[in-house]
mmCIF file of C-alpha atoms in Angstrom:
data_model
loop_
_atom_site.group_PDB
_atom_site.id
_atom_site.type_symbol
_atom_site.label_atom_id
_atom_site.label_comp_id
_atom_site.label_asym_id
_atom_site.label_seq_id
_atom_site.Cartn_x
_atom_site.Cartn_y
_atom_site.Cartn_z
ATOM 1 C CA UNK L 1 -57.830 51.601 1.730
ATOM 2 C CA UNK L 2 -60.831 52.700 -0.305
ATOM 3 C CA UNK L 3 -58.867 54.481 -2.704
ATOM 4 C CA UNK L 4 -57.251 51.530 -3.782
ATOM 5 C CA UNK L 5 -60.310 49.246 -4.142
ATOM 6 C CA UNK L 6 -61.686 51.839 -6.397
ATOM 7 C CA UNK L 7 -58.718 51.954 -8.631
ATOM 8 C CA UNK L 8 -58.959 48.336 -9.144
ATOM 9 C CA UNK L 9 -62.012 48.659 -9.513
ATOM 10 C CA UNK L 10 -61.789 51.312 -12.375
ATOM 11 C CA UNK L 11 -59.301 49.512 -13.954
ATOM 12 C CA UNK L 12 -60.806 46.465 -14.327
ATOM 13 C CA UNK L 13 -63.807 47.926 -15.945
ATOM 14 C CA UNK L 14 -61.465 49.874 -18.732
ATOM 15 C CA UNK L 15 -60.044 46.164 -19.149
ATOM 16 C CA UNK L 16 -63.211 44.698 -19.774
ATOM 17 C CA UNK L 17 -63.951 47.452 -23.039
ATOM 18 C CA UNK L 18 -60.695 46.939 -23.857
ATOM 19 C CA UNK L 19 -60.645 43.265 -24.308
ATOM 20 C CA UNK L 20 -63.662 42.746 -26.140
ATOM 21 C CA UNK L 21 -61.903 43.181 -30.077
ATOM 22 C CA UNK L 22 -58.720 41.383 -28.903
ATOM 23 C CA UNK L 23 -57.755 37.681 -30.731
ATOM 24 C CA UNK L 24 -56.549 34.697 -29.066
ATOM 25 C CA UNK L 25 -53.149 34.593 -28.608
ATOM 26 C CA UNK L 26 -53.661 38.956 -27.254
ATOM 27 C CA UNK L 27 -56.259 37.616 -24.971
ATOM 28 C CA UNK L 28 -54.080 34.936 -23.383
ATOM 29 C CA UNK L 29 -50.910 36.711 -23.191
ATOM 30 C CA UNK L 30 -53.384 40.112 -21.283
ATOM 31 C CA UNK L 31 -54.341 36.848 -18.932
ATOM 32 C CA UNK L 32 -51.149 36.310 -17.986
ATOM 33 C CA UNK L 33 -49.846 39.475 -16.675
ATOM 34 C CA UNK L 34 -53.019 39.845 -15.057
ATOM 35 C CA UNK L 35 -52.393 36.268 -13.332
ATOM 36 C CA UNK L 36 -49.220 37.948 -12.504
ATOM 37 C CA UNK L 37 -50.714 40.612 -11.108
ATOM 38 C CA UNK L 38 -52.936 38.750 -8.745
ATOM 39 C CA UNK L 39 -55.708 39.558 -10.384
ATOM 40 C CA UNK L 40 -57.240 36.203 -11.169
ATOM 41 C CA UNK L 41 -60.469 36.789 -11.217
ATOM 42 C CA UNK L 42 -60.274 39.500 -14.247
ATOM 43 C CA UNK L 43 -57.672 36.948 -15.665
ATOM 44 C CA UNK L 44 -59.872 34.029 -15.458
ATOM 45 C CA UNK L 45 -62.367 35.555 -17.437
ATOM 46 C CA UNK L 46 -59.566 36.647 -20.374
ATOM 47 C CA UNK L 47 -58.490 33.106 -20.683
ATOM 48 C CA UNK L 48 -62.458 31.928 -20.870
ATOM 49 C CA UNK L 49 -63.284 34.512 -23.518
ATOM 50 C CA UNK L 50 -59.503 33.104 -25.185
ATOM 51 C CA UNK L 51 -61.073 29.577 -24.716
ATOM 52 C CA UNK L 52 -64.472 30.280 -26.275
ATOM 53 C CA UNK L 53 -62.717 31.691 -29.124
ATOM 54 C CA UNK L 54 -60.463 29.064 -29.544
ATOM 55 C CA UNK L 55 -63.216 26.311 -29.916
ATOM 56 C CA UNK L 56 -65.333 28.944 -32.523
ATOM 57 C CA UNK L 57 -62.559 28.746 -34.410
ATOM 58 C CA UNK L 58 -61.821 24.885 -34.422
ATOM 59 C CA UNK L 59 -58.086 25.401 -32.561
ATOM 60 C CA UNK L 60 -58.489 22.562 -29.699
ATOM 61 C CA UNK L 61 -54.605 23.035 -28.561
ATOM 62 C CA UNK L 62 -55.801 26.891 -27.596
ATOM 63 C CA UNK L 63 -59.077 25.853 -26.304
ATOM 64 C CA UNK L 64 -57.536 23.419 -23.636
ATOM 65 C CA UNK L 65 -54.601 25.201 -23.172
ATOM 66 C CA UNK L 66 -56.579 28.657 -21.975
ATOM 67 C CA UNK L 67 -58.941 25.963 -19.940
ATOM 68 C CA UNK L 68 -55.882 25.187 -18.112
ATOM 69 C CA UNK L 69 -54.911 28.562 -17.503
ATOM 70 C CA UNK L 70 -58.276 29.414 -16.425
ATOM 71 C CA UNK L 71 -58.806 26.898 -14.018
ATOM 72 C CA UNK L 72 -54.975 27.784 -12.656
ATOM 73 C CA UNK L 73 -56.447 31.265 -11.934
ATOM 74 C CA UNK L 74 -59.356 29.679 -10.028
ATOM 75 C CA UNK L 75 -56.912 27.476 -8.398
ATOM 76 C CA UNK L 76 -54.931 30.735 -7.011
ATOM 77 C CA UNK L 77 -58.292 32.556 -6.153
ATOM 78 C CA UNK L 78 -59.229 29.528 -3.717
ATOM 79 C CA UNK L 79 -62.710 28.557 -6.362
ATOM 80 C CA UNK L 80 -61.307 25.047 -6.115
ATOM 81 C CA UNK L 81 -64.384 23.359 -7.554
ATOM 82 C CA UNK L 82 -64.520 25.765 -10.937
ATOM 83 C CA UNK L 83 -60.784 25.043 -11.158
ATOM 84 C CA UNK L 84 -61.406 21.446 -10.733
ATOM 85 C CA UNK L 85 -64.243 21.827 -13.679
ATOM 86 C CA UNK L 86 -61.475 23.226 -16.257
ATOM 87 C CA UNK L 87 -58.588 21.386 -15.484
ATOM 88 C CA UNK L 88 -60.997 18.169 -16.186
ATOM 89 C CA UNK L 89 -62.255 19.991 -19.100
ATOM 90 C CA UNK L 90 -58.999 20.775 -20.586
ATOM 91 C CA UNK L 91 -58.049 16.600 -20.007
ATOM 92 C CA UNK L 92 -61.381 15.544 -21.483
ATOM 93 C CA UNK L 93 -60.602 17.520 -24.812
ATOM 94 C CA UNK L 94 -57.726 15.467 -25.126
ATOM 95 C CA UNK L 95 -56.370 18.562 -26.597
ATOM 96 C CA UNK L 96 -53.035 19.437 -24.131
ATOM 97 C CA UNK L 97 -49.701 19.389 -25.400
ATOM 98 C CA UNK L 98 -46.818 16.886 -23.741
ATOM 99 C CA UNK L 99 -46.379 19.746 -21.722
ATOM 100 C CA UNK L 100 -49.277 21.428 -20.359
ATOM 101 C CA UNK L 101 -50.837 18.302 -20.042
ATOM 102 C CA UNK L 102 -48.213 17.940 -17.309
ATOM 103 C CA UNK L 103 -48.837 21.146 -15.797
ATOM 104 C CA UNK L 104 -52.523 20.418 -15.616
ATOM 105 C CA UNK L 105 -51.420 16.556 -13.819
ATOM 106 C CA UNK L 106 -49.643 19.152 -11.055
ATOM 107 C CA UNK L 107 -52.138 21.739 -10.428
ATOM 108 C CA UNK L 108 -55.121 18.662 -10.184
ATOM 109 C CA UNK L 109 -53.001 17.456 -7.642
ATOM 110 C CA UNK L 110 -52.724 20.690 -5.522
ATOM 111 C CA UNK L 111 -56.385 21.045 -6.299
ATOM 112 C CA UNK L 112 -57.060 17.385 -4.772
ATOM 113 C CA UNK L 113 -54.520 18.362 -1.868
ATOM 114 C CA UNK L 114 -56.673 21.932 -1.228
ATOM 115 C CA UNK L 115 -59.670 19.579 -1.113
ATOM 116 C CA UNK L 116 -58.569 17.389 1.028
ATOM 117 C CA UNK L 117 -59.497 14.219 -0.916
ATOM 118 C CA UNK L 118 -58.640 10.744 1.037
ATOM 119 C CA UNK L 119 -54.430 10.150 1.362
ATOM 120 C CA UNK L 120 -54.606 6.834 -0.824
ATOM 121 C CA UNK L 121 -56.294 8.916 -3.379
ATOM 122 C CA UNK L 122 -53.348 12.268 -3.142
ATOM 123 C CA UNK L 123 -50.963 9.251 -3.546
ATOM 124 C CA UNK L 124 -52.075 7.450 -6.407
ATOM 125 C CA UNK L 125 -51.958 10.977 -8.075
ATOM 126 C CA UNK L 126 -48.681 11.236 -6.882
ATOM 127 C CA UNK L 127 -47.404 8.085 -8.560
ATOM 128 C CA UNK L 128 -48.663 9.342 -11.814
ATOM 129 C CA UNK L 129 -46.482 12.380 -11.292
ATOM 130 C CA UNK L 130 -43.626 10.257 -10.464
ATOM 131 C CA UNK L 131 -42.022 9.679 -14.125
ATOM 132 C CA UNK L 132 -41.954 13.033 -14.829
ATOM 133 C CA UNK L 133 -38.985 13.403 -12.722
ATOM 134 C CA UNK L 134 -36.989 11.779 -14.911
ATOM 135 C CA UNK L 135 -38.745 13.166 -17.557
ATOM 136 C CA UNK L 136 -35.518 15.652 -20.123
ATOM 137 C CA UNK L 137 -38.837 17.066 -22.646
ATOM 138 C CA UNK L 138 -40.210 19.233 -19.982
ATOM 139 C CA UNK L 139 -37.725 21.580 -18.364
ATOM 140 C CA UNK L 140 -38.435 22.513 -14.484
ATOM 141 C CA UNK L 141 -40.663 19.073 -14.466
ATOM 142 C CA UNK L 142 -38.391 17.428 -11.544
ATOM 143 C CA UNK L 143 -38.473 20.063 -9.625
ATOM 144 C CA UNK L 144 -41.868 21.056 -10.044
ATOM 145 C CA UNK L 145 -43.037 16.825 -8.913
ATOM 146 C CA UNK L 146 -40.290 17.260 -6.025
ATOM 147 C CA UNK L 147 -42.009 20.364 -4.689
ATOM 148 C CA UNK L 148 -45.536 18.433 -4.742
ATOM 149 C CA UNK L 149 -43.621 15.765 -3.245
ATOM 150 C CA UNK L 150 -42.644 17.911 -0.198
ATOM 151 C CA UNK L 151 -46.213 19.093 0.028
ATOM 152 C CA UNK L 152 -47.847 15.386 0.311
ATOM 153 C CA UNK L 153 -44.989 14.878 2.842
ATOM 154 C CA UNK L 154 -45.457 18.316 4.991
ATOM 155 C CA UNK L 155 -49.356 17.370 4.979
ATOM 156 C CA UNK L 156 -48.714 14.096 6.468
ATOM 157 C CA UNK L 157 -46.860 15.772 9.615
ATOM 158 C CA UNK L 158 -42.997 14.318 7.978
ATOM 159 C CA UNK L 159 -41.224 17.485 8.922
ATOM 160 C CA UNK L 160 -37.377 15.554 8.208
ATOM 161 C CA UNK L 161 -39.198 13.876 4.689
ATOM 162 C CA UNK L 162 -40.273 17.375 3.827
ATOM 163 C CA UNK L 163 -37.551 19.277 4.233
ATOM 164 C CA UNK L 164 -34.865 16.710 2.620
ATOM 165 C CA UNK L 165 -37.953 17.206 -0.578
ATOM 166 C CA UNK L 166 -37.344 20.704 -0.148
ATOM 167 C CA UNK L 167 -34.158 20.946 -0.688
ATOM 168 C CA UNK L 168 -34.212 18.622 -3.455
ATOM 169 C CA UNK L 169 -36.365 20.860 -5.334
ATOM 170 C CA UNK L 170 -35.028 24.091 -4.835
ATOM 171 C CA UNK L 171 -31.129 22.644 -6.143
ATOM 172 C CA UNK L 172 -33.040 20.828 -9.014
ATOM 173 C CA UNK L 173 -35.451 24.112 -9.989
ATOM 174 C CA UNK L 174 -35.172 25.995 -13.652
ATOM 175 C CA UNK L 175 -37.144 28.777 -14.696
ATOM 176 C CA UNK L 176 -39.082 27.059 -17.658
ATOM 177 C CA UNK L 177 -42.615 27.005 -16.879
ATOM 178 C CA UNK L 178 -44.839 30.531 -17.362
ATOM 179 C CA UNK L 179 -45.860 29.553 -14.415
ATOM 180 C CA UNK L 180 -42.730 29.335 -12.670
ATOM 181 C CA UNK L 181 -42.643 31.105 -9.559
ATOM 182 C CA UNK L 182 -39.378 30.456 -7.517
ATOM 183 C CA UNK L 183 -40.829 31.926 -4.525
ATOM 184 C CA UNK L 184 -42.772 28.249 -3.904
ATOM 185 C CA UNK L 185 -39.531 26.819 -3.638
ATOM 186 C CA UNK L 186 -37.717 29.633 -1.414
ATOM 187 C CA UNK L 187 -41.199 29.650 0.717
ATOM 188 C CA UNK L 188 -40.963 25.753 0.662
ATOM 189 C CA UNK L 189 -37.522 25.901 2.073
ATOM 190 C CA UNK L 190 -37.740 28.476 4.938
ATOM 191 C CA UNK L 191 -40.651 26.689 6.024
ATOM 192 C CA UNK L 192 -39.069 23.135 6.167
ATOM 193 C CA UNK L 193 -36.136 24.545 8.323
ATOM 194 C CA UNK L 194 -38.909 26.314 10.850
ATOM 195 C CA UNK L 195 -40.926 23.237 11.062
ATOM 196 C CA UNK L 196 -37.648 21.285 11.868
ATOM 197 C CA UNK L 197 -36.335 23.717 14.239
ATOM 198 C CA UNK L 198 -33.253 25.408 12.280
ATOM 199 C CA UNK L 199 -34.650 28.742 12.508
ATOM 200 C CA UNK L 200 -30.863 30.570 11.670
ATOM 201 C CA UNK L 201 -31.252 28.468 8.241
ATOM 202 C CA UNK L 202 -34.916 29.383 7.949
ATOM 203 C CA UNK L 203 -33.929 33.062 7.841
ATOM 204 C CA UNK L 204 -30.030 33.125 6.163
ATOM 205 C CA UNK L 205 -32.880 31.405 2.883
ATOM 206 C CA UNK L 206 -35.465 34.571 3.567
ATOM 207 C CA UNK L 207 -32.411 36.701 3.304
ATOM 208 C CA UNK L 208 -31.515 35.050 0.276
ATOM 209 C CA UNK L 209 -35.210 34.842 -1.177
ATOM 210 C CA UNK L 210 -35.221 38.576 -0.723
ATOM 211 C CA UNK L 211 -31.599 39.231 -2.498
ATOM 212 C CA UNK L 212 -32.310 36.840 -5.328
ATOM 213 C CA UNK L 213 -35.701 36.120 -6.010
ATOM 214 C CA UNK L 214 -37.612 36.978 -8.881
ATOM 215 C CA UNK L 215 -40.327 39.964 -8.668
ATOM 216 C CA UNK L 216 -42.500 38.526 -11.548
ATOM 217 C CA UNK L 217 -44.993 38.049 -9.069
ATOM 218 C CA UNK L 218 -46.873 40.983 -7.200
ATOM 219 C CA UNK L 219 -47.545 38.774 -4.547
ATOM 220 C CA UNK L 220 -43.676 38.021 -3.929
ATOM 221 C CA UNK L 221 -43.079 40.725 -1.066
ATOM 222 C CA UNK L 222 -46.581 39.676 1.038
ATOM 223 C CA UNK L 223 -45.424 35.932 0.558
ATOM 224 C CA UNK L 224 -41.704 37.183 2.164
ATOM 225 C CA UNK L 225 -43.672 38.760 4.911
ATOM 226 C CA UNK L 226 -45.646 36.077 5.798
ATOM 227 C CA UNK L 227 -42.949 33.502 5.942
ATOM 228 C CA UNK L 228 -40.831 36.345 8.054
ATOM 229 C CA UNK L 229 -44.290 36.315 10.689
ATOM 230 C CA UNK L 230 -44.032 32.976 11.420
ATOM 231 C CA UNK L 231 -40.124 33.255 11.788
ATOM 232 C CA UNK L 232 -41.105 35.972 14.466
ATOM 233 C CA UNK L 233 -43.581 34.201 16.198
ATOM 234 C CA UNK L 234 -41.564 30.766 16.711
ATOM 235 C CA UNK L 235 -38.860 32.849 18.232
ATOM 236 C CA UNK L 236 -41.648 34.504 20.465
ATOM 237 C CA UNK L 237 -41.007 37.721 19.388
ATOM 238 C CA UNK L 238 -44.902 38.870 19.195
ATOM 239 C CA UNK L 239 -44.586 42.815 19.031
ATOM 240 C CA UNK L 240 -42.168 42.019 15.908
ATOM 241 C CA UNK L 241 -44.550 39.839 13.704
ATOM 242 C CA UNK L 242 -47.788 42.161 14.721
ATOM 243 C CA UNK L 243 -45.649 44.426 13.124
ATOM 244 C CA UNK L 244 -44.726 42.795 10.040
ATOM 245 C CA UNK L 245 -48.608 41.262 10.208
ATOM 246 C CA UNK L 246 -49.650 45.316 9.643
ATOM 247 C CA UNK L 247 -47.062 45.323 6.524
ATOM 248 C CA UNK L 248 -48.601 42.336 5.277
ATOM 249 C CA UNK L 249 -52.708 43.868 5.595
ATOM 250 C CA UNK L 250 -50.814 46.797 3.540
ATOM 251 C CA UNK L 251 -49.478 44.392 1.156
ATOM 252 C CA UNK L 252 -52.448 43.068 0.704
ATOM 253 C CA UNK L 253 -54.666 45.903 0.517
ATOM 254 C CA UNK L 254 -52.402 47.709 -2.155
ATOM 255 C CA UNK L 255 -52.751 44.122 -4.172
ATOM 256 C CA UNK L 256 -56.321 44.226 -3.955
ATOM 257 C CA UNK L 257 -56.878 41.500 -2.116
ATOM 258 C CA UNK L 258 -57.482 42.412 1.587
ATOM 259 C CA UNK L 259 -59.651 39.926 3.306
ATOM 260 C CA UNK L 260 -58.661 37.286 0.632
ATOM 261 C CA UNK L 261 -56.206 35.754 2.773
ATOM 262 C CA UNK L 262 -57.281 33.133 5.304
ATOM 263 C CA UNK L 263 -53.719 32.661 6.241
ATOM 264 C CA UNK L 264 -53.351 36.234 7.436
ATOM 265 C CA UNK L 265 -56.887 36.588 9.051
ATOM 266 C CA UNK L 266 -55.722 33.293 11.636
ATOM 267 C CA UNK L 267 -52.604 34.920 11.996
ATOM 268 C CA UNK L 268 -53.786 38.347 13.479
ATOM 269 C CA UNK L 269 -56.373 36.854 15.387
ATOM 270 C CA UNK L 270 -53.449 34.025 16.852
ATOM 271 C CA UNK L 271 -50.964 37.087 17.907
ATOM 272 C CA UNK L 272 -53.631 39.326 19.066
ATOM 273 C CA UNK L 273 -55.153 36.978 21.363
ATOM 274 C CA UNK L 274 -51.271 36.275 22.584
ATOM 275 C CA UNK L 275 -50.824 40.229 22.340
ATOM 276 C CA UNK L 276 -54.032 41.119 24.527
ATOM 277 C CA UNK L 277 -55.062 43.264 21.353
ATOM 278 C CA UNK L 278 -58.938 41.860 22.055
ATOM 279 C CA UNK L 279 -60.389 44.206 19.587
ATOM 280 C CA UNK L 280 -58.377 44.833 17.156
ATOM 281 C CA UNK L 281 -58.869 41.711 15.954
ATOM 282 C CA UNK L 282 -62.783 41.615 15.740
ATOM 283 C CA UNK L 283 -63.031 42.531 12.282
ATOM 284 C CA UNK L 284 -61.239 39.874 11.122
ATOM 285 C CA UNK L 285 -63.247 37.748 12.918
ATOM 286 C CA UNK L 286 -66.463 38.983 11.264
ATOM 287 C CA UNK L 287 -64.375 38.410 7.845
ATOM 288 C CA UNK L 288 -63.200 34.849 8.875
ATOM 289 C CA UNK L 289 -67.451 34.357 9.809
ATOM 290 C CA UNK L 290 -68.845 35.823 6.368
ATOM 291 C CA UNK L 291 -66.188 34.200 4.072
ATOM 292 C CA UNK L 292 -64.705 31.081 5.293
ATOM 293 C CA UNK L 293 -66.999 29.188 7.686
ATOM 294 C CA UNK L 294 -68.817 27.550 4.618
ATOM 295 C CA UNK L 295 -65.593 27.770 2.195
ATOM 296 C CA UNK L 296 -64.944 24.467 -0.329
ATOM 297 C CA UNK L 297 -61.492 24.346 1.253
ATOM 298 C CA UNK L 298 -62.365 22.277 4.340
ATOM 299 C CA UNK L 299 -59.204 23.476 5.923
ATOM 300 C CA UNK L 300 -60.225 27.429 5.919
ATOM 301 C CA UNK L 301 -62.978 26.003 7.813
ATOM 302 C CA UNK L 302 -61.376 24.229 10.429
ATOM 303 C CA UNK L 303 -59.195 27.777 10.482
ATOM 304 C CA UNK L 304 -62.115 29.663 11.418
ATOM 305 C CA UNK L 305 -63.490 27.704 13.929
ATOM 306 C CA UNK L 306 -60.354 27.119 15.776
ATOM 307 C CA UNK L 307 -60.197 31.365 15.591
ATOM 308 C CA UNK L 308 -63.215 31.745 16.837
ATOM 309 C CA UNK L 309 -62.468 28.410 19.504
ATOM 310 C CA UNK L 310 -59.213 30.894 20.579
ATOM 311 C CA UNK L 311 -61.481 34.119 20.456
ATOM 312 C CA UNK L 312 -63.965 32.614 23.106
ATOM 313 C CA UNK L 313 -61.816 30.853 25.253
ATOM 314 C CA UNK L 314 -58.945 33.969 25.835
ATOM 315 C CA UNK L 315 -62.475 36.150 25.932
ATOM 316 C CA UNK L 316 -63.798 33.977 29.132
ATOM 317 C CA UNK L 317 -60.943 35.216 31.222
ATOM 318 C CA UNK L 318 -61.660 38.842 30.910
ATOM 319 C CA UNK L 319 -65.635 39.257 30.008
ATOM 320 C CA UNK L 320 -67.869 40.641 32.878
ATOM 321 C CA UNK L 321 -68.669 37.896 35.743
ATOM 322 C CA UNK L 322 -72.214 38.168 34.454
ATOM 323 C CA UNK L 323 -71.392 36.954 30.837
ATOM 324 C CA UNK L 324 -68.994 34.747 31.743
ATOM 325 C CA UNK L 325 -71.136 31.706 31.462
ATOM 326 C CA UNK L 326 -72.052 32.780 27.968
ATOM 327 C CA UNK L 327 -69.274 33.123 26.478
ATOM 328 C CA UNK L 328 -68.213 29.716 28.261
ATOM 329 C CA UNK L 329 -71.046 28.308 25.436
ATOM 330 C CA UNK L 330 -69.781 29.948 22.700
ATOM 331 C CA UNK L 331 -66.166 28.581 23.497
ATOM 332 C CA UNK L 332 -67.827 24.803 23.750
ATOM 333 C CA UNK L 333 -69.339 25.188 20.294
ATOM 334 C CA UNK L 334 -66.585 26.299 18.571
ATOM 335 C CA UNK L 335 -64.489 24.194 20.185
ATOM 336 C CA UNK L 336 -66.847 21.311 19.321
ATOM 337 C CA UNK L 337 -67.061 22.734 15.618
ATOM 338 C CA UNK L 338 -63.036 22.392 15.497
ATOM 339 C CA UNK L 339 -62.816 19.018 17.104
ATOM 340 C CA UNK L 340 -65.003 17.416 14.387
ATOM 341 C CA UNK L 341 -63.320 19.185 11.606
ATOM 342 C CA UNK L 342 -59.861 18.506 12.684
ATOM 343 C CA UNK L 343 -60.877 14.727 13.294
ATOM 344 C CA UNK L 344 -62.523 14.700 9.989
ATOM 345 C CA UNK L 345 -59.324 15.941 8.130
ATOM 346 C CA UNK L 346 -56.858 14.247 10.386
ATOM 347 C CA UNK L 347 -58.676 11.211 9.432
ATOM 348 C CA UNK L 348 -58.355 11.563 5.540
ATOM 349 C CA UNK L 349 -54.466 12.180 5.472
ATOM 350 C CA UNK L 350 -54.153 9.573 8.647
ATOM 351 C CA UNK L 351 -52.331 12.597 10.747
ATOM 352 C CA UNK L 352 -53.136 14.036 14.432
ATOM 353 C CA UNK L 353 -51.710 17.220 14.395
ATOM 354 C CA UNK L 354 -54.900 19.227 13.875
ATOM 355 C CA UNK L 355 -56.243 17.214 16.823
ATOM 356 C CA UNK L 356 -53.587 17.972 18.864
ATOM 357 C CA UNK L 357 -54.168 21.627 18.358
ATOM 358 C CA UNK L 358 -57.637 21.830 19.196
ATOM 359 C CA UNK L 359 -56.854 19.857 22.347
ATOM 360 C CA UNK L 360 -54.409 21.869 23.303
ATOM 361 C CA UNK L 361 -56.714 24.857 23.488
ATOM 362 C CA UNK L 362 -59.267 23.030 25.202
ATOM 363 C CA UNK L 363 -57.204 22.124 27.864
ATOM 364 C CA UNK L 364 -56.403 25.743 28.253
ATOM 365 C CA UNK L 365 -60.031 26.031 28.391
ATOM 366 C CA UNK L 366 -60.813 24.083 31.283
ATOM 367 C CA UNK L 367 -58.080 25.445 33.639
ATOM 368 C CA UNK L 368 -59.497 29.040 33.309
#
């Protein structure tokens, strides 16, 4: 695991020397694959040298365009407020092609989604999005408005909404964008038929995904994984998504990015509470602590404080009589933590859901 943070870590310094003679347009397209790559934080700082450049040399269209890209990197690497800086940079400039300038409209929108800005607010972004649809300049664009469509709907708890969105979008997608990934729509799918319970759909469209998806990605295979956990878990088969959870922390690891994931820390600490794997799953609880209680994303911290809600609650039934009534406090607080968070979120997108989850463990809770 060391061995491959270090070889990141060596080749990220090499990249550094090696970008510092490089022009504009060699700068953005070494940006790219690194976006590609995963490596947005290396990336980022390509398409801010590209920008800087760009505006030394009088070319606004590069300037705002590398802005964009730079805040998209952000974006990925879960820095929503720097994101939010360039994307508002990059519309400022007035400076953004037909198209771009598009692409910037969606990825301020999953930025204002990520931060969990109030519904009416999402919507009225939304509406500007809608004519785009329609819209025969900018390939992909309908799909691309559909999918955010499907994510304003899946946020609001409209599980039938959502997935007809879904489907919309993945028929409608074309492979125009750089940024086109067609794993958002496969994931968007497979998670539309889970939430809706047609599980034997869910997986014939991983299958499919896996057969016919593009690999322009790195992170194509952990996103594949991830949507084949959840698959597991719904059909209760624990031992099975533990399993694919450890292929995942590989994934991950080999991408440089273990720890990065909020998604998989909940996960391993959900199925090894369920599994009785107690501590195993400790240090990802001391990961979830360091990184996410105080994250921008309000959602990663309503995450951690539901894990750590779970944590205390399963750890009350099998701590020492003598500490039980300790951890029985540390349970109430982050149980307390959650229920304000949760209530706090539910409130902006006028949903329950997280609600009902915290309430569910609490009642677990009290019957111990």
């Amino acid at each position: 695991m060391r061995g491959d943070a270090e070889r990141w870590k060596r080749l990220d310094e090499a990249e550094v020397r090696r970008q510092k003679q490089k022009n504009i347009d060699e700068l953005n397209n070494d940006g790219y694959q690194l976006y590609c790559q995963c490596r947005y934080g290396q990336a980022a700082a390509l398409f801010s040298q590209a920008a800087s450049l760009a505006r030394q040399k009088g070319d606004l269209s590069a300037q705002c365009m590398n802005f964009y890209w730079e805040g998209s990197c952000y974006r990925r690497d879960n820095q929503l407020k720097k994101s939010l800086s360039c994307f508002f940079k990059a519309e400022q400039l007035n400076g953004l092609d037909a198209t771009t300038q598009f692409y910037n409209l969606i990825d301020l929108f999953e930025v204002a989604m990520n931060l969990h800005l109030p519904r009416a607010e999402i919507q009225s972004m939304l509406d500007k999005l809608g004519p785009y649809k329609d819209s025969q300049q900018i390939g992909g664009s309908k799909s691309m408005v559909l999918e955010s469509e499907y994510s304003f709907l899946s946020s609001c708890g409209k599980d039938a909404e959502a997935l007809a969105k879904a489907q919309e979008a993945f028929a409608s997608q074309i492979d125009k964008s750089p940024s086109y990934d067609d794993s958002v729509y496969f994931e968007d799918l497979v998670t539309a038929y889970r939430l809706n319970g047609q599980i034997p759909d869910a997986w014939t469209v991983l299958r499919r995904w896996r057969r016919e998806g593009s690999t322009k990605f790195a992170n194509t295979k952990r996103n594949q994984l991830m949507a084949e956990l959840r698959l597991y878990y719904y059909e209760d088969k624990l031992d099975d998504a533990w399993d694919t959870l450890q292929r995942i922390k590989a994934e991950e690891q080999y991408l440089g990015r273990a720890g990065m994931y909020v998604g998989t820390l909940e996960w391993e600490i959900l199925i090894g509470i369920k599994t009785k794997r107690m501590e195993q799953v400790k240090p990802a609880l001391g990961i979830f602590f360091k990184k996410y209680r105080n994250s921008e994303d309000l959602a990663d911290r309503y995450m951690c404080y539901k894990a750590f809600a779970r944590y205390c609650c399963a750890s009350c039934r099998i701590v020492p009589p003598e500490n039980r009534e300790r951890m029985e406090r540390h349970a109430e607080f982050w149980l307390k933590k959650a229920e304000q968070m949760a209530g706090h979120l539910d409130g902006l997108m006028q949903v329950a859901w997280r609600t009902e989850q915290i309430k569910k463990i609490r009642e677990g809770f009290e019957k111990i």
